[in-house]
CSV table of C-alpha atoms in Angstrom, one decimal:
chain,number,residue,atom,x,y,z
A,1,MET,CA,-25.7,-12.7,-4.6
A,2,ALA,CA,-26.7,-14.4,-7.9
A,3,ASN,CA,-30.1,-12.8,-8.4
A,4,LYS,CA,-29.1,-9.1,-8.0
A,5,GLY,CA,-30.7,-6.9,-10.6
A,6,PRO,CA,-28.9,-4.1,-12.4
A,7,ALA,CA,-27.9,-0.9,-10.3
A,8,TYR,CA,-29.7,2.4,-11.0
A,9,GLY,CA,-29.2,5.9,-10.1
A,10,LEU,CA,-26.5,6.7,-7.4
A,11,THR,CA,-25.8,3.2,-6.7
A,12,ARG,CA,-24.7,2.8,-10.6
A,13,GLU,CA,-22.6,6.1,-10.1
A,14,VAL,CA,-20.9,5.0,-7.1
A,15,GLN,CA,-20.0,1.5,-8.7
A,16,SER,CA,-18.9,3.1,-11.9
A,17,LYS,CA,-16.3,5.3,-9.8
A,18,ILE,CA,-15.1,2.2,-7.9
A,19,ASP,CA,-14.8,0.5,-11.3
A,20,LYS,CA,-12.6,3.1,-12.8
A,21,LYS,CA,-10.2,2.8,-10.0
A,22,TYR,CA,-9.2,-0.8,-11.4
A,23,ASP,CA,-5.7,-0.9,-13.3
A,24,PRO,CA,-5.4,-3.5,-16.2
A,25,GLU,CA,-1.6,-3.0,-16.2
A,26,LEU,CA,-1.4,-3.5,-12.5
A,27,GLU,CA,-3.6,-6.8,-13.0
A,28,GLU,CA,-0.9,-8.0,-15.7
A,29,ARG,CA,2.0,-7.6,-13.0
A,30,LEU,CA,0.1,-9.0,-10.2
A,31,VAL,CA,-0.8,-12.2,-12.2
A,32,ALA,CA,2.8,-12.4,-13.2
A,33,TRP,CA,4.0,-12.3,-9.7
A,34,ILE,CA,1.4,-14.7,-8.4
A,35,ILE,CA,2.5,-17.3,-11.2
A,36,ALA,CA,6.1,-16.6,-10.2
A,37,GLN,CA,5.5,-17.0,-6.6
A,38,CYS,CA,3.2,-20.1,-6.6
A,39,GLY,CA,4.2,-21.8,-9.7
A,40,SER,CA,2.3,-22.8,-12.9
A,41,GLY,CA,0.0,-25.1,-10.7
A,42,VAL,CA,-2.3,-22.0,-10.0
A,43,GLY,CA,-3.0,-21.7,-13.8
A,44,GLN,CA,-3.4,-18.6,-15.9
A,45,PRO,CA,-6.5,-16.2,-15.6
A,46,GLU,CA,-8.4,-14.9,-18.6
A,47,PRO,CA,-7.2,-11.4,-19.3
A,48,GLY,CA,-9.4,-8.6,-18.1
A,49,LYS,CA,-11.1,-7.9,-14.8
A,50,THR,CA,-13.7,-10.8,-14.9
A,51,GLY,CA,-11.0,-13.3,-15.6
A,52,PHE,CA,-9.1,-11.8,-12.7
A,53,GLN,CA,-12.0,-11.9,-10.3
A,54,ILE,CA,-13.0,-15.6,-11.3
A,55,TRP,CA,-9.4,-16.8,-10.9
A,56,LEU,CA,-9.1,-15.5,-7.4
A,57,LYS,CA,-12.8,-16.0,-6.5
A,58,ASP,CA,-12.6,-19.3,-4.7
A,59,GLY,CA,-9.7,-18.2,-2.4
A,60,CYS,CA,-7.4,-21.2,-3.4
A,61,VAL,CA,-4.9,-19.0,-5.4
A,62,LEU,CA,-4.7,-16.4,-2.5
A,63,CYS,CA,-4.2,-19.2,0.0
A,64,GLU,CA,-1.4,-20.6,-2.1
A,65,LEU,CA,0.2,-17.3,-2.4
A,66,ILE,CA,0.2,-16.5,1.4
A,67,ASN,CA,1.5,-19.9,2.1
A,68,SER,CA,4.4,-19.5,-0.3
A,69,LEU,CA,5.5,-16.4,1.3
A,70,CYS,CA,5.5,-17.8,4.9
A,71,SER,CA,7.7,-20.4,6.2
A,72,ASN,CA,5.2,-21.9,8.6
A,73,LYS,CA,2.2,-22.1,6.1
A,74,PRO,CA,-0.5,-20.3,7.8
A,75,VAL,CA,-3.4,-21.9,5.7
A,76,LYS,CA,-3.2,-25.5,6.7
A,77,THR,CA,-6.0,-27.1,4.1
A,78,ILE,CA,-6.5,-25.5,0.8
A,79,LYS,CA,-9.5,-27.4,-1.0
A,80,PRO,CA,-11.3,-26.1,-4.2
A,81,SER,CA,-15.1,-26.0,-3.5
A,82,GLY,CA,-18.2,-25.1,-5.4
A,83,MET,CA,-19.8,-24.2,-2.2
A,84,VAL,CA,-20.2,-20.3,-1.8
A,85,PHE,CA,-19.7,-20.3,2.0
A,86,LYS,CA,-16.4,-22.5,1.7
A,87,GLN,CA,-15.0,-20.2,-1.0
A,88,MET,CA,-15.6,-17.2,1.2
A,89,GLU,CA,-14.2,-18.9,4.2
A,90,GLN,CA,-10.9,-19.4,2.3
A,91,ILE,CA,-10.8,-15.6,1.3
A,92,SER,CA,-11.3,-14.7,5.0
A,93,MET,CA,-8.4,-17.4,5.8
A,94,PHE,CA,-6.2,-15.5,3.4
A,95,LEU,CA,-7.1,-12.1,4.7
A,96,LYS,CA,-6.5,-13.3,8.3
A,97,ALA,CA,-3.1,-14.8,7.3
A,98,ALA,CA,-2.0,-11.8,5.3
A,99,GLU,CA,-2.8,-9.5,8.5
A,100,SER,CA,-0.7,-11.7,10.8
A,101,TYR,CA,2.0,-11.4,8.0
A,102,GLY,CA,2.1,-7.6,8.5
A,103,VAL,CA,-0.4,-6.2,6.0
A,104,THR,CA,-2.2,-3.3,7.7
A,105,LYS,CA,-6.0,-3.4,8.1
A,106,THR,CA,-6.4,-0.2,5.9
A,107,ASP,CA,-4.8,-2.0,3.1
A,108,MET,CA,-7.1,-4.9,3.3
A,109,PHE,CA,-10.1,-5.7,1.2
A,110,GLN,CA,-13.5,-7.2,2.3
A,111,THR,CA,-14.4,-10.7,1.2
A,112,VAL,CA,-17.4,-9.4,-0.7
A,113,ASP,CA,-15.1,-6.8,-2.7
A,114,LEU,CA,-13.6,-10.0,-4.4
A,115,PHE,CA,-16.3,-12.5,-4.2
A,116,GLU,CA,-19.3,-10.3,-5.5
A,117,SER,CA,-16.6,-8.2,-7.5
A,118,LYS,CA,-17.7,-5.0,-5.7
A,119,ASP,CA,-14.2,-3.3,-5.6
A,120,LEU,CA,-11.5,-5.3,-7.4
A,121,ALA,CA,-9.2,-2.2,-7.0
A,122,ALA,CA,-9.3,-2.8,-3.3
A,123,VAL,CA,-8.2,-6.3,-4.1
A,124,GLN,CA,-5.2,-5.1,-6.1
A,125,ARG,CA,-4.2,-2.6,-3.3
A,126,THR,CA,-4.0,-5.7,-0.9
A,127,LEU,CA,-1.9,-7.8,-3.2
A,128,MET,CA,0.4,-4.7,-3.8
A,129,ALA,CA,0.9,-4.2,0.0
A,130,LEU,CA,1.5,-7.9,0.4
A,131,GLY,CA,4.3,-7.8,-2.5
A,132,SER,CA,5.7,-4.7,-1.0
A,133,LEU,CA,6.0,-6.3,2.5
A,134,ALA,CA,7.5,-9.6,1.0
A,135,VAL,CA,10.1,-7.4,-0.9
A,136,THR,CA,10.8,-5.4,2.2
A,137,LYS,CA,11.2,-8.5,4.6
A,138,ASN,CA,13.8,-10.1,1.9
A,139,ASP,CA,13.6,-13.5,4.1
A,140,GLY,CA,14.2,-15.6,1.1
A,141,ASN,CA,10.6,-16.5,0.4
A,142,TYR,CA,9.9,-13.8,-2.2
A,143,LYS,CA,10.1,-14.9,-5.9
A,144,GLY,CA,9.8,-12.7,-8.9
A,145,ASP,CA,11.3,-9.4,-9.8
A,146,PRO,CA,12.0,-7.2,-6.9
A,147,SER,CA,11.3,-4.1,-9.2
A,148,TRP,CA,7.7,-5.1,-9.3
A,149,PHE,CA,6.9,-3.7,-5.7
A,150,HIS,CA,8.2,-0.8,-3.9
A,151,LYS,CA,10.2,-1.3,-0.7
A,152,LYS,CA,8.6,0.0,2.4
A,153,SER,CA,10.5,2.3,4.5
A,154,GLN,CA,12.4,0.8,7.6
A,155,GLU,CA,13.3,2.1,10.9
A,156,ASN,CA,16.8,3.8,11.0
A,157,ARG,CA,17.5,4.0,14.5
A,158,ARG,CA,20.4,6.2,15.8
A,159,ASP,CA,21.9,6.0,19.3
A,160,PHE,CA,23.8,8.9,20.5
A,161,SER,CA,26.1,9.3,23.6
A,162,GLU,CA,25.4,11.7,26.4
A,163,GLU,CA,28.4,13.6,25.3
A,164,GLN,CA,26.9,13.9,21.9
A,165,LEU,CA,23.5,15.1,23.3
A,166,SER,CA,25.0,17.7,25.6
A,167,GLU,CA,27.0,19.2,22.5
A,168,GLY,CA,23.9,19.5,20.6
A,169,ARG,CA,22.3,21.4,23.3
A,170,ASN,CA,25.0,24.2,22.8
A,171,VAL,CA,24.2,24.6,19.2
A,172,ILE,CA,21.7,27.3,18.2
A,173,GLY,CA,19.5,25.7,15.6
A,174,LEU,CA,18.7,27.9,12.5
A,175,GLN,CA,15.0,27.7,13.3
A,176,MET,CA,15.8,30.1,16.1
A,177,GLY,CA,17.6,32.4,13.8
A,178,THR,CA,21.3,32.9,13.7
A,179,ASN,CA,24.0,34.7,15.6
A,180,LYS,CA,26.2,35.3,12.6
A,181,GLY,CA,25.8,37.3,9.4
A,182,ALA,CA,24.3,40.8,8.9
A,183,SER,CA,23.8,43.2,11.8
A,184,GLN,CA,22.8,46.7,12.0
A,185,ALA,CA,26.0,48.1,13.3
A,186,GLY,CA,27.1,51.2,11.2
A,187,MET,CA,24.0,51.3,9.3
A,188,THR,CA,22.6,54.7,8.2
A,189,GLY,CA,19.0,55.7,6.9
A,190,TYR,CA,18.5,55.1,3.3
A,191,GLY,CA,18.6,58.0,1.0
A,192,ARG,CA,18.9,61.8,1.8
A,193,PRO,CA,17.1,63.1,4.9
A,194,ARG,CA,14.1,65.2,4.4
A,195,GLN,CA,15.0,68.8,4.0
A,196,ILE,CA,12.6,71.2,5.6
A,197,ILE,CA,13.7,74.8,5.0
A,198,ASN,CA,11.7,77.5,6.5
A,199,ASN,CA,11.9,80.6,4.5
A,200,PRO,CA,10.3,83.8,5.9
């Protein structure tokens, strides 16, 4: 981890493509939300990608964030630690709590994406998904501007009576064509008929 050399060739190309997906403007919005959600006790990161990674790296800020969104406080103990495995354990506790909160597996980052700064864009995606979910739930735990995140679509269930369903079966849908409108009744051929004159 700490003693990795520089990347060359294809590895460097792949890493640079991943790095280009990182959005500095989104970083500012996420930092503002985390501070609004958790309070000023979480501190303020240095501006830039490295500052953002160092701020979240030990997992304490992330655990504070998920605890502030849930009434039951899913992460019981949050302790800053200098030990690598403890920091990685706290990140994985956040991921587990976020998944039980409702964030889908496809929106989750891997622990190494944050800890080794492999894919900070994935970290941003997870935090965006978490924020969207918090705004959508609207359970009173979300703090901050609701316009920072998109609301997720929700189920809009409709219940029809048997009478309404049977009426619907009598209607010809427009996908099947229509029984109104133009018909060929009274139509003649276009133009004049072909004149064949047989002169001897």
